[in-house]
Amino acid sequence: MEQDVFVVADNILSPIGKTTAENFDRLSGNVSGVMEHDDPAISSRPFYASIFDKSEAFIEGNQTGFTKFEQLLIASITDALKNTGIAVTDKKTILIISSTKGNISLLETEKNTPELQKRIALSTSAKLVAHHFGFSNTPIIISNACISGVMGIITGARLLQTGQYENAIIAGADVISSFILSGFESFQALSPQVCRPFDKSRDGLNLGEGAGTIILSANKKYTGNIKVLGGAVSNDANHISGPSRTGKELSFAIDQSLKEAGLSPNEIDFISAHGTATPYNDEMEANAINLSGLQSAPLNSLKGYYGHTLGAAGLIESIISIQSLQQDLVLPTPGFKKMGVTKPVNVIAEPLSVKAKRFLKTASGFGGCNAAVIFGK
Amino acid sequence: MLAENHIISSCVIEGGDVFKNGRLLFQNKSADLTGFLLSIYQHFQLNYPKYYKMDNLSKLGWLASEVLLMDNYQKDQYQPEEVGIVLANRNSSLDNDIKYFESAKEIASPSLFVYTLPNIVIGEICIRNNFKGEHGFYIQETFDADFVIVQVNYLLDNNILKACICGWVDVLDQYYKAALFLVEKRQTDSSVPFSAKNINNIFETN
């Protein structure tokens, strides 16, 4: 990227912890948020997922008027902004929100009226959140399936390139309700246990809820911070609900990101994969990583800790990986034992102490979408 | 200064009318949305069995892209990775979300669930035309021409794309509107500059 884009601050709000530090510490201690739940409001059968305790409060003071989805965004953005001095009212600061389904759970509990439909709209949530903080610009909202979070980072970095904005606050969240769970269940995509990315016996994904926020800035005073080095998006043009057979398109997005970052494959120190643990996703992803010449780079999937957090996944998993750069510790892939993809990749099953300088984050989703982003020192 | 980009063609579908480059090509004021969309499909003699599986949002966006590209886009003119799509709407996939939710009370259908994401319409257009480039779906309360222009110009000016379909595709119950623009770096006899004024004019006047 011509213009340096620095990571200023971040937050992860998940069932595992309320700050990035809490999350990374607990993951390092091998704590997972995925467990069996029996909640008839979400499913008639017990299911494995990483979801918040029903009694958990996310924001202090008056919570009326905000749904759980909006509270997650507000809490995550509040913590990320803490001590940064970034002025949200500044015309040079933009808020980007990524989510797949936002307030869709309201369909389950409220009567379907035009007012409810307006309340469900992501633009309503974005407006409420922006008003809460006093942002002067209208927020940008991205809803592009499971790559929404990574796309948010790429969109933010590009808007800083244009000079239109100096700071971008990118926040993603999704809430798991029966709407989403029943859909993934109908695809027979849910694992009846804690998911096992890239493993021979992997049998589907776990869903997870949470929020993640990354604050990016082009301000030179952050020189020395970790940077966004490159990013790209591609489409399979193959199938709306199944990934590419070859992985060529994700590989193209990876190659484009490397090109933008001015890096060769051997300069990537580790990969934070999408690794949902569905048979097809992991196979496609391994193909793509091989095509891009990254098969020997240590790789993890964090889905065994968080489940698939949908619109937040790209943010949460990037933030953990940024911590890995800062703490010289790459986290393992819970659930992985035996290589289960045709083209092997270097999945790490144990924590890896390494002075990593750069990592690649990938994501793919329904609609044939793929995204890649590279962060580095 | 960067070279200007150009609107090669446009298609607006709204209120029973189908416009291409400002000209009314087809009209059907008597049908409901599903019937109206099918009458467009039949009028233009399209033949694409996947059409029948799509939800109304994808049908509307797909039909608009067919009319948009008709006579104005040469297949194989660009590499698959050089063509992309940037779309926005107000109601995301809510039209189909409600249908999925109602059906899931009996039995959840994967073929309905897959359309509970707004970017599926992008996937459908990409599959039809083998477009593999950059894309993105954004939610906006009203059409934000300035934002769309910044996104598309970034992709074209940085040589990430050579052609980009952009615009608005929105459906909720019987409300619908599509306004698509084919934007390229090249100029043609009938192209107009890719400016907020021009796309707002095309968006509004029909």
Coordinates of C-alpha atoms in Angstrom, one line a residue:
Chain A
M1 CA 0.0 0.0 0.0
E2 CA 1.3 3.4 -1.0
Q3 CA 0.1 5.1 2.2
D4 CA 0.9 3.3 5.5
V5 CA -2.1 2.0 7.4
F6 CA -1.4 1.5 11.0
V7 CA -3.4 -0.6 13.6
V8 CA -4.1 1.8 16.5
A9 CA -6.2 -0.3 18.8
D10 CA -8.6 -3.3 18.9
N11 CA -11.1 -5.2 21.0
I12 CA -12.6 -8.7 21.1
L13 CA -15.8 -9.1 22.9
S14 CA -16.6 -12.8 23.1
P15 CA -17.9 -15.4 25.5
I16 CA -14.2 -16.0 26.3
G17 CA -13.4 -12.4 27.4
K18 CA -14.3 -8.7 27.1
T19 CA -11.0 -7.3 25.9
T20 CA -8.3 -8.4 23.4
A21 CA -5.9 -9.1 26.3
E22 CA -8.4 -11.3 28.2
N23 CA -9.2 -13.2 25.0
F24 CA -5.5 -13.8 24.1
D25 CA -4.6 -14.8 27.7
R26 CA -7.4 -17.3 27.9
L27 CA -6.8 -18.8 24.5
S28 CA -3.1 -19.2 25.5
G29 CA -4.4 -21.2 28.4
N30 CA -6.4 -23.3 26.0
V31 CA -9.8 -22.0 27.1
S32 CA -12.5 -22.5 24.4
G33 CA -15.9 -20.8 24.2
V34 CA -17.4 -23.8 22.4
M35 CA -19.6 -26.1 24.5
E36 CA -22.8 -28.0 24.4
H37 CA -26.0 -25.9 24.9
D38 CA -29.5 -26.9 25.5
D39 CA -31.7 -23.9 24.7
P40 CA -35.1 -24.5 23.2
A41 CA -35.3 -20.8 22.1
I42 CA -32.4 -21.6 19.7
S43 CA -32.8 -25.2 18.8
S44 CA -35.1 -28.2 19.8
R45 CA -31.9 -30.3 20.1
P46 CA -28.7 -29.7 22.1
F47 CA -26.0 -28.0 20.0
Y48 CA -22.3 -27.0 20.3
A49 CA -21.7 -23.3 20.0
S50 CA -19.8 -20.4 21.6
I51 CA -22.5 -18.1 22.9
F52 CA -22.9 -15.6 25.6
D53 CA -24.5 -16.4 28.9
K54 CA -28.1 -15.1 28.8
S55 CA -27.6 -13.0 31.9
E56 CA -24.5 -11.3 30.6
A57 CA -24.6 -7.4 30.4
F58 CA -22.5 -5.8 27.7
I59 CA -22.9 -2.1 28.3
E60 CA -23.2 -0.1 31.5
G61 CA -26.1 2.1 32.4
N62 CA -29.2 2.4 30.3
Q63 CA -29.4 -0.4 27.8
T64 CA -33.0 0.2 26.7
G65 CA -33.3 1.0 23.0
F66 CA -30.3 -1.2 22.0
T67 CA -30.6 -4.8 20.9
K68 CA -28.0 -7.4 21.9
F69 CA -26.4 -7.0 18.4
E70 CA -26.1 -3.2 18.9
Q71 CA -24.9 -3.6 22.5
L72 CA -22.1 -5.9 21.3
L73 CA -21.0 -3.3 18.8
I74 CA -21.2 -0.4 21.3
A75 CA -19.2 -2.4 24.0
S76 CA -16.6 -3.5 21.5
I77 CA -16.1 0.0 20.0
T78 CA -16.0 1.6 23.4
D79 CA -13.2 -0.6 24.6
A80 CA -11.2 -0.2 21.4
L81 CA -11.5 3.6 21.5
K82 CA -10.4 3.8 25.1
N83 CA -7.2 5.9 25.5
T84 CA -6.7 6.3 21.8
G85 CA -7.6 10.0 21.7
I86 CA -9.3 9.4 18.3
A87 CA -12.1 11.9 17.8
V88 CA -15.2 10.1 16.5
T89 CA -16.8 13.5 15.7
D90 CA -14.0 14.3 13.3
K91 CA -15.0 14.4 9.6
K92 CA -11.8 12.4 9.0
T93 CA -13.0 9.5 11.0
I94 CA -15.3 6.8 9.5
L95 CA -17.1 4.0 11.2
I96 CA -17.5 0.7 9.2
I97 CA -19.8 -2.0 10.5
S98 CA -19.8 -5.6 9.2
S99 CA -22.5 -8.2 9.9
T100 CA -24.2 -11.0 8.1
K101 CA -27.6 -11.0 9.9
G102 CA -27.6 -8.1 12.5
N103 CA -31.0 -7.9 14.2
I104 CA -32.6 -10.8 12.3
S105 CA -33.5 -12.6 15.6
L106 CA -36.2 -9.9 16.1
L107 CA -38.3 -11.9 13.6
E108 CA -38.5 -14.7 16.1
T109 CA -39.9 -12.6 19.0
E110 CA -41.7 -9.7 17.5
K111 CA -44.7 -9.3 15.2
N112 CA -43.7 -8.8 11.5
T113 CA -44.8 -5.2 10.7
P114 CA -43.3 -2.5 8.6
E115 CA -41.9 -0.9 11.8
L116 CA -40.2 -4.2 12.8
Q117 CA -38.7 -4.4 9.3
K118 CA -37.3 -1.0 9.7
R119 CA -35.9 -1.9 13.2
I120 CA -34.2 -5.0 11.7
A121 CA -32.5 -3.0 8.9
L122 CA -28.7 -2.8 9.4
S123 CA -28.8 0.9 8.7
T124 CA -31.1 1.5 11.7
S125 CA -28.5 -0.3 14.0
A126 CA -25.6 1.6 12.4
K127 CA -27.4 4.9 13.0
L128 CA -28.1 4.1 16.6
V129 CA -24.5 3.0 17.2
A130 CA -23.1 6.1 15.4
H131 CA -25.4 8.4 17.3
H132 CA -24.3 6.8 20.6
F133 CA -20.7 7.8 20.0
G134 CA -21.4 11.0 18.1
F135 CA -19.8 10.1 14.7
S136 CA -20.4 12.8 12.2
N137 CA -20.1 10.7 9.1
T138 CA -22.8 8.2 8.1
P139 CA -21.4 4.7 8.8
I140 CA -20.5 2.3 6.0
I141 CA -22.2 -1.1 6.4
I142 CA -20.8 -4.3 4.8
S143 CA -22.9 -7.4 4.5
N144 CA -21.0 -9.9 2.4
A145 CA -21.5 -13.2 4.1
C146 CA -18.6 -14.7 6.0
I147 CA -15.9 -12.4 4.5
S148 CA -17.7 -9.3 5.9
G149 CA -15.1 -8.8 8.6
V150 CA -12.0 -9.1 6.4
M151 CA -13.8 -7.0 3.8
G152 CA -14.3 -4.3 6.4
I153 CA -10.5 -4.2 7.1
I154 CA -9.8 -4.0 3.3
T155 CA -12.4 -1.3 2.8
G156 CA -11.1 0.7 5.7
A157 CA -7.5 0.5 4.5
R158 CA -8.5 1.6 1.0
L159 CA -10.5 4.6 2.2
L160 CA -7.4 5.7 4.1
Q161 CA -5.4 5.3 0.9
T162 CA -7.7 7.7 -0.9
G163 CA -7.0 10.4 1.7
Q164 CA -10.8 10.9 2.3
Y165 CA -10.4 9.7 5.9
E166 CA -7.5 9.5 8.4
N167 CA -9.0 7.0 10.8
A168 CA -11.3 4.0 10.2
I169 CA -13.1 2.2 13.1
I170 CA -14.1 -1.2 11.8
A171 CA -16.5 -3.2 14.0
G172 CA -18.2 -6.5 13.3
A173 CA -20.8 -8.5 15.2
D174 CA -23.3 -11.3 14.8
V175 CA -25.7 -12.9 17.3
I176 CA -26.7 -16.6 17.1
S177 CA -30.4 -17.3 17.2
S178 CA -32.7 -20.0 15.8
F179 CA -32.8 -18.3 12.4
I180 CA -29.1 -18.8 11.8
L181 CA -28.7 -22.1 13.6
S182 CA -31.7 -23.7 11.8
G183 CA -30.2 -22.6 8.5
F184 CA -26.8 -24.1 9.0
E185 CA -28.5 -27.2 10.4
S186 CA -30.5 -27.5 7.2
F187 CA -27.2 -27.6 5.3
Q188 CA -26.0 -30.4 7.7
A189 CA -23.1 -28.1 8.3
L190 CA -23.1 -28.2 12.1
S191 CA -20.7 -30.5 14.0
P192 CA -22.2 -32.5 16.9
Q193 CA -19.0 -31.8 18.9
V194 CA -16.3 -29.2 19.1
C195 CA -15.2 -28.6 15.5
R196 CA -11.9 -30.0 14.1
P197 CA -10.5 -27.8 11.3
F198 CA -8.4 -29.6 8.7
D199 CA -8.7 -32.9 10.6
K200 CA -9.4 -36.2 8.9
S201 CA -12.5 -36.7 11.0
R202 CA -13.8 -33.1 10.7
D203 CA -17.6 -33.1 10.4
G204 CA -18.8 -29.5 10.3
L205 CA -18.6 -26.2 12.0
N206 CA -19.7 -24.6 15.3
L207 CA -21.4 -21.3 15.4
G208 CA -20.2 -18.5 17.6
E209 CA -21.2 -15.0 18.6
G210 CA -19.1 -12.0 19.4
A211 CA -17.9 -8.7 18.3
G212 CA -14.5 -7.4 17.1
T213 CA -13.2 -3.9 16.5
I214 CA -10.0 -2.7 14.8
I215 CA -9.1 0.9 14.6
L216 CA -6.9 1.9 11.6
S217 CA -5.1 5.2 11.0
A218 CA -2.9 6.8 8.4
N219 CA -1.5 9.2 10.9
K220 CA 2.3 9.1 11.0
K221 CA 2.3 9.3 14.7
Y222 CA 1.5 5.6 14.8
T223 CA 4.7 4.7 12.8
G224 CA 6.1 1.6 14.4
N225 CA 2.7 0.0 14.9
I226 CA 1.6 -3.1 13.1
K227 CA 0.3 -2.3 9.6
V228 CA -2.2 -3.5 7.0
L229 CA 0.1 -4.4 4.1
G230 CA -2.3 -5.6 1.5
G231 CA -5.7 -7.2 0.8
A232 CA -8.0 -8.5 -1.9
V233 CA -11.3 -10.0 -2.6
S234 CA -12.4 -12.5 -5.3
N235 CA -15.4 -14.6 -6.4
D236 CA -15.5 -18.3 -7.3
A237 CA -18.2 -17.8 -10.0
N238 CA -18.9 -21.5 -9.4
H239 CA -21.7 -22.1 -6.8
I240 CA -23.7 -20.0 -4.4
S241 CA -23.4 -22.4 -1.4
G242 CA -20.4 -24.6 -2.2
P243 CA -16.7 -23.4 -2.5
S244 CA -14.6 -23.6 -5.6
R245 CA -13.4 -27.1 -6.5
T246 CA -9.9 -25.9 -7.2
G247 CA -9.2 -23.0 -4.8
K248 CA -7.9 -21.0 -7.7
E249 CA -10.0 -17.9 -6.8
L250 CA -9.0 -17.7 -3.1
S251 CA -5.4 -18.3 -4.3
F252 CA -5.9 -15.3 -6.6
A253 CA -7.0 -13.1 -3.7
I254 CA -3.9 -14.3 -1.7
D255 CA -1.6 -13.6 -4.6
Q256 CA -3.0 -10.1 -5.1
S257 CA -2.6 -9.4 -1.4
L258 CA 1.1 -10.5 -1.6
K259 CA 1.6 -8.3 -4.6
E260 CA 0.1 -5.3 -3.0
A261 CA 2.2 -5.9 0.1
G262 CA 5.3 -6.4 -2.1
L263 CA 6.0 -9.7 -0.4
S264 CA 6.9 -13.2 -1.6
P265 CA 5.2 -16.3 -0.1
N266 CA 8.2 -17.2 2.0
E267 CA 7.9 -13.9 3.8
I268 CA 4.6 -14.9 5.4
D269 CA 5.4 -16.2 8.8
F270 CA 2.0 -17.8 9.6
I271 CA -1.6 -18.1 8.3
S272 CA -4.8 -17.5 10.2
A273 CA -7.1 -19.6 8.0
H274 CA -10.8 -19.5 7.7
G275 CA -10.8 -23.2 8.6
T276 CA -14.5 -23.7 9.4
A277 CA -14.1 -27.5 9.7
T278 CA -16.6 -28.3 7.0
P279 CA -15.2 -30.9 4.6
Y280 CA -15.4 -28.6 1.5
N281 CA -14.2 -25.3 3.0
D282 CA -11.0 -26.8 4.4
E283 CA -10.2 -28.8 1.3
M284 CA -10.7 -25.7 -0.9
E285 CA -8.6 -23.6 1.4
A286 CA -5.7 -26.1 1.5
N287 CA -5.8 -26.2 -2.3
A288 CA -5.6 -22.4 -2.5
I289 CA -2.7 -22.2 0.0
N290 CA -0.8 -24.7 -2.0
L291 CA -1.4 -22.9 -5.3
S292 CA -0.1 -19.7 -3.7
G293 CA 3.1 -21.5 -2.5
L294 CA 2.3 -21.1 1.2
Q295 CA 1.9 -24.8 2.2
S296 CA 4.9 -24.7 4.5
A297 CA 3.8 -21.6 6.5
P298 CA 2.5 -22.5 9.9
L299 CA -1.3 -22.3 9.9
N300 CA -4.0 -22.2 12.5
S301 CA -7.8 -22.0 12.6
L302 CA -9.3 -20.4 15.7
K303 CA -12.8 -21.9 15.1
G304 CA -12.3 -24.4 17.8
Y305 CA -12.1 -21.5 20.3
Y306 CA -14.7 -19.1 19.0
G307 CA -16.8 -21.2 16.6
H308 CA -17.7 -19.3 13.4
T309 CA -18.5 -15.8 14.4
L310 CA -19.7 -14.9 10.9
G311 CA -19.5 -11.1 10.3
A312 CA -17.1 -10.8 13.3
A313 CA -14.8 -13.7 12.4
G314 CA -12.4 -11.9 10.1
L315 CA -11.9 -9.2 12.8
I316 CA -11.7 -11.4 15.8
E317 CA -9.2 -13.8 14.1
S318 CA -7.1 -10.9 12.8
I319 CA -6.9 -9.3 16.2
I320 CA -5.7 -12.6 17.8
S321 CA -3.1 -12.9 15.1
I322 CA -1.9 -9.3 15.7
Q323 CA -1.4 -10.4 19.3
S324 CA 0.7 -13.3 18.0
L325 CA 2.9 -10.8 16.3
Q326 CA 3.3 -8.8 19.4
Q327 CA 3.7 -11.6 21.9
D328 CA 5.8 -14.0 19.7
L329 CA 3.2 -16.8 20.2
V330 CA 1.1 -18.3 17.4
L331 CA -1.9 -20.2 18.8
P332 CA -2.6 -23.8 17.8
T333 CA -5.7 -25.3 16.0
P334 CA -7.9 -26.9 18.7
G335 CA -9.4 -30.2 17.4
F336 CA -6.7 -30.9 14.8
K337 CA -4.9 -34.2 15.1
K338 CA -4.5 -35.9 11.7
M339 CA -4.1 -34.2 8.3
G340 CA -7.5 -34.4 6.6
V341 CA -7.0 -32.4 3.4
T342 CA -5.7 -33.8 0.0
K343 CA -3.1 -31.1 -0.4
P344 CA -1.3 -30.9 3.0
V345 CA -0.9 -27.6 4.8
N346 CA 1.2 -26.9 7.9
V347 CA -1.5 -27.0 10.5
I348 CA -0.1 -26.4 14.0
A349 CA -1.6 -28.5 16.8
E350 CA 0.6 -27.0 19.5
P351 CA 1.4 -23.4 20.4
L352 CA 4.4 -22.1 18.4
S353 CA 6.9 -19.6 20.0
V354 CA 8.2 -17.6 17.0
K355 CA 9.2 -14.1 16.3
A356 CA 6.7 -13.6 13.5
K357 CA 6.8 -10.4 11.4
R358 CA 3.8 -10.9 9.1
F359 CA 0.7 -13.0 8.8
L360 CA -2.0 -13.8 6.2
K361 CA -5.7 -13.9 7.2
T362 CA -8.1 -15.6 4.8
A363 CA -11.9 -16.0 4.7
S364 CA -14.5 -17.5 2.3
G365 CA -18.3 -17.6 2.3
F366 CA -21.6 -18.2 0.6
G367 CA -22.0 -16.5 -2.7
G368 CA -18.6 -17.8 -3.7
C369 CA -16.7 -14.9 -2.0
N370 CA -13.1 -15.0 -0.9
A371 CA -10.9 -12.5 0.9
A372 CA -7.3 -12.2 2.0
V373 CA -5.5 -9.6 4.1
I374 CA -1.9 -9.3 5.2
F375 CA -0.8 -7.6 8.5
G376 CA 2.9 -7.0 9.4
K377 CA 5.4 -5.1 11.4
Chain B
M1 CA -4.7 13.4 -12.1
L2 CA -6.4 10.1 -12.8
A3 CA -8.3 9.4 -16.0
E4 CA -12.0 9.6 -15.8
N5 CA -14.0 6.4 -15.9
H6 CA -17.1 5.9 -18.0
I7 CA -20.7 4.5 -17.8
I8 CA -20.9 2.2 -20.8
S9 CA -24.5 1.2 -20.1
S10 CA -27.2 1.4 -17.5
C11 CA -30.3 -0.5 -16.7
V12 CA -33.1 0.6 -14.4
I13 CA -36.0 -1.7 -13.4
E14 CA -38.7 0.1 -11.4
G15 CA -42.5 0.5 -11.3
G16 CA -43.2 -2.0 -14.1
D17 CA -40.7 -0.5 -16.4
V18 CA -37.4 -1.8 -17.8
F19 CA -35.1 1.0 -19.0
K20 CA -31.8 0.4 -20.9
N21 CA -29.6 3.5 -21.3
G22 CA -32.6 5.7 -20.6
R23 CA -34.8 4.0 -23.2
L24 CA -38.0 2.1 -22.2
L25 CA -37.5 -1.4 -23.5
F26 CA -40.3 -3.3 -21.7
Q27 CA -43.3 -2.5 -19.6
N28 CA -45.7 -4.6 -17.6
K29 CA -47.8 -2.7 -15.1
S30 CA -50.3 -5.5 -14.3
A31 CA -48.4 -8.2 -12.6
D32 CA -47.2 -8.8 -9.1
L33 CA -43.4 -8.7 -8.6
T34 CA -42.8 -12.4 -9.3
G35 CA -45.0 -12.2 -12.4
F36 CA -43.4 -9.0 -13.5
L37 CA -39.9 -10.5 -13.2
L38 CA -40.9 -13.6 -15.1
S39 CA -42.4 -11.4 -17.9
I40 CA -39.0 -9.7 -18.2
Y41 CA -37.3 -13.1 -18.4
Q42 CA -39.7 -14.2 -21.1
H43 CA -39.7 -10.9 -23.0
F44 CA -35.9 -10.9 -23.5
Q45 CA -36.1 -14.7 -24.3
L46 CA -33.6 -15.5 -21.6
N47 CA -32.8 -19.2 -21.1
Y48 CA -31.2 -19.9 -17.8
P49 CA -32.8 -22.7 -15.7
K50 CA -31.0 -21.5 -12.5
Y51 CA -33.3 -18.4 -12.7
Y52 CA -36.2 -20.4 -11.3
K53 CA -34.3 -21.3 -8.1
M54 CA -33.5 -17.7 -7.2
D55 CA -35.2 -15.5 -4.7
N56 CA -36.7 -12.2 -5.9
L57 CA -33.7 -10.1 -5.0
S58 CA -31.4 -12.3 -7.1
K59 CA -33.9 -12.5 -9.9
L60 CA -34.2 -8.8 -10.1
G61 CA -30.4 -8.2 -9.9
W62 CA -29.7 -11.0 -12.4
L63 CA -32.3 -9.7 -14.9
A64 CA -31.0 -6.2 -14.6
S65 CA -27.4 -7.4 -15.3
E66 CA -28.6 -9.4 -18.3
V67 CA -30.2 -6.3 -19.8
L68 CA -27.3 -4.1 -18.8
L69 CA -24.7 -6.3 -20.5
M70 CA -26.9 -7.1 -23.6
D71 CA -25.2 -5.6 -26.7
N72 CA -22.8 -3.6 -24.5
Y73 CA -20.4 -6.2 -23.2
Q74 CA -18.3 -8.6 -25.2
K75 CA -17.7 -11.9 -23.4
D76 CA -14.0 -12.6 -23.1
Q77 CA -13.1 -9.0 -23.6
Y78 CA -11.5 -9.1 -20.1
Q79 CA -10.1 -11.8 -17.9
P80 CA -12.5 -13.2 -15.3
E81 CA -10.5 -11.5 -12.5
E82 CA -10.7 -8.2 -14.2
V83 CA -14.5 -7.8 -13.8
G84 CA -16.1 -7.0 -10.5
I85 CA -19.4 -6.0 -8.9
V86 CA -20.2 -3.3 -6.2
L87 CA -23.8 -3.3 -5.1
A88 CA -25.9 -1.7 -2.3
N89 CA -29.4 -1.8 -1.0
R90 CA -31.6 -0.8 1.9
N91 CA -33.3 -4.0 2.8
S92 CA -30.5 -6.5 2.6
S93 CA -32.1 -10.0 2.0
L94 CA -35.0 -9.3 4.4
D95 CA -37.6 -10.2 1.7
N96 CA -36.3 -13.8 1.6
D97 CA -35.3 -13.8 5.3
I98 CA -39.0 -13.5 6.1
K99 CA -39.9 -16.3 3.7
Y100 CA -37.1 -18.5 5.1
F101 CA -38.2 -17.8 8.7
E102 CA -41.9 -18.7 7.9
S103 CA -40.9 -21.9 6.2
A104 CA -38.4 -22.9 8.9
K105 CA -41.4 -23.1 11.4
E106 CA -42.2 -26.4 9.5
I107 CA -38.9 -27.5 8.0
A108 CA -35.8 -25.4 7.3
S109 CA -34.9 -25.4 3.7
P110 CA -31.3 -25.0 2.6
S111 CA -32.3 -23.7 -0.8
L112 CA -34.2 -20.8 0.9
F113 CA -31.5 -20.3 3.6
V114 CA -28.7 -19.7 1.1
Y115 CA -30.6 -16.6 -0.2
T116 CA -30.7 -15.0 3.3
L117 CA -27.5 -13.1 2.4
P118 CA -27.6 -10.0 0.1
N119 CA -24.4 -10.8 -1.6
I120 CA -25.8 -14.0 -3.2
V121 CA -27.1 -11.8 -6.1
I122 CA -23.5 -10.9 -6.8
G123 CA -22.7 -14.6 -6.7
E124 CA -25.4 -15.3 -9.2
I125 CA -24.2 -12.6 -11.6
C126 CA -20.6 -13.9 -11.3
I127 CA -21.7 -17.5 -12.0
R128 CA -23.6 -16.5 -15.1
N129 CA -20.8 -14.4 -16.6
N130 CA -17.7 -16.0 -15.1
F131 CA -16.8 -12.8 -13.3
K132 CA -14.2 -13.5 -10.6
G133 CA -12.9 -10.1 -9.5
E134 CA -13.4 -7.9 -6.5
H135 CA -16.9 -7.4 -5.2
G136 CA -18.8 -6.1 -2.2
F137 CA -22.3 -5.7 -0.9
Y138 CA -23.1 -2.6 1.2
I139 CA -26.2 -1.6 3.1
Q140 CA -27.4 2.0 2.7
E141 CA -30.5 3.7 3.8
T142 CA -30.7 5.5 0.5
F143 CA -28.5 5.1 -2.6
D144 CA -25.1 6.8 -1.8
A145 CA -23.7 7.6 -5.3
D146 CA -20.6 9.3 -3.8
F147 CA -19.6 6.2 -1.9
V148 CA -20.2 3.8 -4.8
I149 CA -18.0 6.1 -7.0
V150 CA -15.2 6.1 -4.5
Q151 CA -15.2 2.3 -4.3
V152 CA -15.4 1.7 -8.1
N153 CA -12.9 4.4 -9.0
Y154 CA -10.4 2.9 -6.5
L155 CA -10.7 -0.5 -8.1
L156 CA -10.4 0.8 -11.7
D157 CA -7.8 3.5 -11.0
N158 CA -5.5 1.0 -9.2
N159 CA -5.9 -1.5 -12.0
I160 CA -7.5 -4.0 -9.7
L161 CA -10.4 -4.2 -12.2
K162 CA -11.0 -3.2 -15.8
A163 CA -14.8 -3.3 -15.7
C164 CA -17.2 -3.0 -12.8
I165 CA -20.9 -3.4 -12.5
C166 CA -22.2 -1.2 -9.8
G167 CA -25.5 0.1 -8.4
W168 CA -28.6 -0.7 -6.4
V169 CA -30.8 -3.8 -6.2
D170 CA -33.5 -3.7 -3.5
V171 CA -36.6 -5.9 -2.9
L172 CA -39.0 -6.0 0.0
D173 CA -42.4 -7.7 -0.6
Q174 CA -43.9 -5.8 -3.6
Y175 CA -41.4 -2.9 -3.5
Y176 CA -38.5 -3.2 -5.8
K177 CA -35.9 -1.2 -7.6
A178 CA -32.7 -2.0 -9.6
A179 CA -30.3 0.5 -11.1
L180 CA -27.1 -1.0 -12.5
F181 CA -24.2 0.7 -14.3
L182 CA -21.5 -0.9 -16.3
V183 CA -18.4 1.2 -15.7
E184 CA -15.1 0.9 -17.6
K185 CA -12.0 2.9 -18.2
R186 CA -12.6 3.2 -21.9
Q187 CA -14.9 5.7 -23.6
T188 CA -17.5 4.8 -26.3
D189 CA -19.7 6.9 -28.6
S190 CA -22.6 6.5 -26.2
S191 CA -20.8 6.5 -22.8
V192 CA -21.2 9.2 -20.2
P193 CA -18.7 10.2 -17.5
F194 CA -18.9 8.2 -14.3
S195 CA -20.0 11.0 -12.0
A196 CA -22.4 11.3 -9.1
K197 CA -24.5 13.7 -11.1
N198 CA -24.8 11.3 -14.0
I199 CA -25.6 8.2 -11.9
N200 CA -28.0 10.1 -9.7
N201 CA -29.8 11.4 -12.8
I202 CA -30.1 7.9 -14.2
F203 CA -31.1 6.5 -10.8
E204 CA -33.8 9.2 -10.3
T205 CA -35.3 10.2 -13.6
N206 CA -36.9 6.9 -14.7

